[in-house]
XYZ file of C-alpha atoms in Angstrom:
218
model
C 124.955 80.795 112.306
C 122.974 83.358 110.333
C 119.176 83.510 110.546
C 117.385 83.700 107.235
C 113.653 84.432 107.425
C 113.416 84.279 103.614
C 113.925 80.504 103.551
C 110.983 78.136 103.336
C 108.034 79.937 104.868
C 105.718 77.408 106.538
C 102.114 77.974 107.408
C 101.764 78.871 111.098
C 98.799 79.252 113.382
C 98.415 82.384 115.481
C 96.789 82.746 118.902
C 93.325 82.947 117.381
C 93.799 79.729 115.459
C 94.007 81.519 112.111
C 96.543 80.091 109.663
C 98.991 82.520 108.040
C 101.981 82.208 105.754
C 105.213 83.568 107.196
C 106.261 84.900 103.789
C 103.324 87.261 103.585
C 102.079 87.726 107.164
C 104.302 90.109 109.187
C 103.274 88.710 112.587
C 103.914 85.135 111.449
C 107.311 86.047 110.019
C 108.302 87.801 113.242
C 107.164 84.825 115.347
C 109.175 82.464 113.154
C 112.243 84.675 113.446
C 112.019 84.775 117.253
C 111.700 80.977 117.438
C 114.794 80.612 115.265
C 116.665 83.162 117.388
C 115.819 81.336 120.639
C 116.838 78.014 119.081
C 120.132 79.564 117.967
C 120.846 80.940 121.448
C 120.013 77.607 123.063
C 122.341 75.719 120.753
C 125.195 78.167 120.422
C 128.752 77.189 121.288
C 129.476 78.463 124.824
C 133.090 79.017 123.775
C 131.993 81.059 120.777
C 128.755 82.868 121.701
C 126.696 84.878 119.238
C 128.207 88.267 118.555
C 126.065 91.198 119.753
C 126.612 93.078 116.523
C 125.507 90.033 114.539
C 122.336 89.677 116.619
C 121.551 93.371 116.261
C 122.005 93.097 112.492
C 119.628 90.134 112.321
C 116.973 91.909 114.376
C 117.283 94.967 112.127
C 116.823 92.739 109.066
C 113.620 91.114 110.361
C 112.235 94.527 111.315
C 112.913 95.742 107.751
C 111.252 92.659 106.219
C 108.140 92.834 108.426
C 107.912 96.580 107.825
C 107.889 96.051 104.058
C 105.289 93.293 104.388
C 103.050 95.548 106.495
C 103.467 98.338 103.947
C 102.473 95.950 101.120
C 99.359 94.894 103.021
C 98.444 98.524 103.651
C 98.905 99.422 99.979
C 96.772 96.448 98.875
C 94.003 97.561 101.243
C 94.228 101.160 99.989
C 94.114 99.939 96.372
C 90.935 97.950 97.030
C 89.326 100.930 98.744
C 90.366 103.227 95.873
C 88.796 100.845 93.331
C 85.546 100.869 95.282
C 85.617 104.666 95.488
C 86.235 104.911 91.723
C 83.202 102.729 90.981
C 81.053 104.830 93.328
C 82.180 107.993 91.527
C 81.563 106.323 88.173
C 77.930 105.604 89.043
C 77.371 109.374 89.151
C 78.050 109.396 85.387
C 75.337 106.840 84.567
C 72.720 108.559 82.433
C 75.099 111.357 81.443
C 76.194 111.984 77.863
C 79.916 111.894 77.191
C 82.092 112.548 74.165
C 84.836 110.128 73.140
C 86.906 109.655 70.009
C 84.713 108.143 67.297
C 82.605 109.008 64.263
C 79.230 107.470 65.189
C 76.384 109.971 64.911
C 73.987 109.951 67.863
C 70.418 110.479 66.624
C 67.530 111.233 68.977
C 64.357 113.344 68.652
C 65.021 113.877 64.943
C 68.427 115.423 65.587
C 71.888 114.012 65.030
C 74.657 115.179 67.349
C 78.422 114.873 67.292
C 81.578 116.828 67.860
C 85.149 117.360 66.746
C 88.423 118.795 67.924
C 90.624 121.052 65.774
C 94.391 121.169 66.170
C 94.393 124.839 65.109
C 92.028 127.498 63.841
C 90.225 126.799 60.567
C 88.681 129.182 58.058
C 86.292 126.470 56.858
C 84.912 123.350 58.522
C 82.750 120.800 56.730
C 80.809 117.875 58.237
C 79.491 115.071 56.066
C 76.755 112.798 57.381
C 77.000 109.279 55.976
C 75.214 105.917 56.106
C 76.970 102.866 57.572
C 77.980 101.988 54.013
C 79.707 105.349 53.458
C 77.056 107.053 51.310
C 76.959 110.819 51.979
C 73.466 111.918 53.049
C 74.130 115.578 53.712
C 77.009 118.042 53.892
C 77.032 120.872 56.423
C 79.240 123.939 56.130
C 80.047 125.135 59.654
C 82.172 128.098 58.568
C 85.249 129.256 60.502
C 86.076 127.654 63.836
C 88.734 128.306 66.455
C 91.158 125.633 67.649
C 89.710 123.287 70.233
C 86.552 121.279 70.807
C 83.228 121.949 69.068
C 79.818 120.293 68.748
C 77.324 120.266 65.887
C 73.706 119.241 65.322
C 72.164 117.786 62.180
C 68.450 118.130 61.370
C 67.340 114.540 60.773
C 63.626 115.339 60.446
C 63.685 114.889 56.638
C 65.759 111.724 56.677
C 63.590 108.672 56.061
C 66.240 105.960 56.290
C 67.451 104.056 59.331
C 69.443 106.022 61.875
C 71.327 102.890 62.916
C 75.004 103.068 62.037
C 74.991 106.681 60.803
C 78.480 108.173 60.705
C 80.022 111.584 60.151
C 83.278 112.874 58.703
C 84.922 116.216 59.488
C 87.284 118.114 57.203
C 88.849 121.482 58.027
C 91.184 123.876 56.229
C 92.858 127.163 56.921
C 92.980 128.779 53.512
C 94.493 126.002 51.404
C 96.138 124.215 54.350
C 94.449 121.135 55.772
C 93.865 121.222 59.535
C 94.048 118.067 61.637
C 90.720 117.203 63.247
C 89.487 114.455 65.581
C 85.889 113.230 65.393
C 84.073 112.931 68.719
C 81.079 110.653 69.191
C 78.313 111.397 71.672
C 76.888 108.559 73.776
C 75.170 107.952 77.122
C 76.868 106.121 80.015
C 74.832 103.036 80.996
C 77.120 101.326 83.547
C 80.322 101.779 85.547
C 82.852 99.282 86.909
C 86.525 98.632 87.593
C 89.042 96.638 85.571
C 92.743 96.240 86.388
C 92.467 99.126 88.851
C 90.942 101.454 86.259
C 87.436 102.931 86.161
C 85.640 101.663 83.054
C 82.352 102.883 81.614
C 79.877 101.090 79.362
C 78.201 103.305 76.753
C 74.823 103.031 75.070
C 76.567 102.548 71.714
C 78.067 99.283 73.012
C 81.590 100.547 73.626
C 83.493 100.074 76.892
C 85.995 102.822 77.669
C 88.368 103.908 80.402
C 87.431 107.071 82.273
C 90.548 108.754 80.809
C 89.097 108.382 77.291
C 86.277 110.839 78.020
C 86.850 114.111 76.198
C 83.869 115.987 77.605
C 80.607 115.696 79.505
C 77.645 117.007 77.547
């Protein structure tokens, strides 16, 4: 007779009266195994008693199973604690300005701010400020820029239209060769939370992003 603790796992009650499922609770699984072992010993054939090696193997199996269950419970607890810690760390970013991929121009105090990232050095970089409909309002020549991340500021004091939905477009060349660029939008963090084990941030521009999407703190 072979014991199998993986078969139907009933709900058992421990010494404190708390119900637990033997499939997920290590103590309940171990208790169930011991009851089955005692029953097997009581009902074994006296002429063909349980082999010591077989019993040792069964005890080793239940120890392995309960050990894995305990490890799973520990990992679940650590995961929950890690999520809480992430959210606490995320709250430190509330009120801070961050840069993420995007082309929305942040306008405040008569100044528009944004950024970009260049794949390689450029001899000429141009930024076009546009309305939500794509009409170019102003073009800024930023000159030569090295590879990497850069920020820019646009003087919006003379602009009389609505600043809602303003966009920008970056173009860069090295001589006659076009350089790849990534537009970076500036926005303020307004809230922090956790989703599927990941730290997520809510921005003032309405976007929700993962922490890993932040390119820079400004």
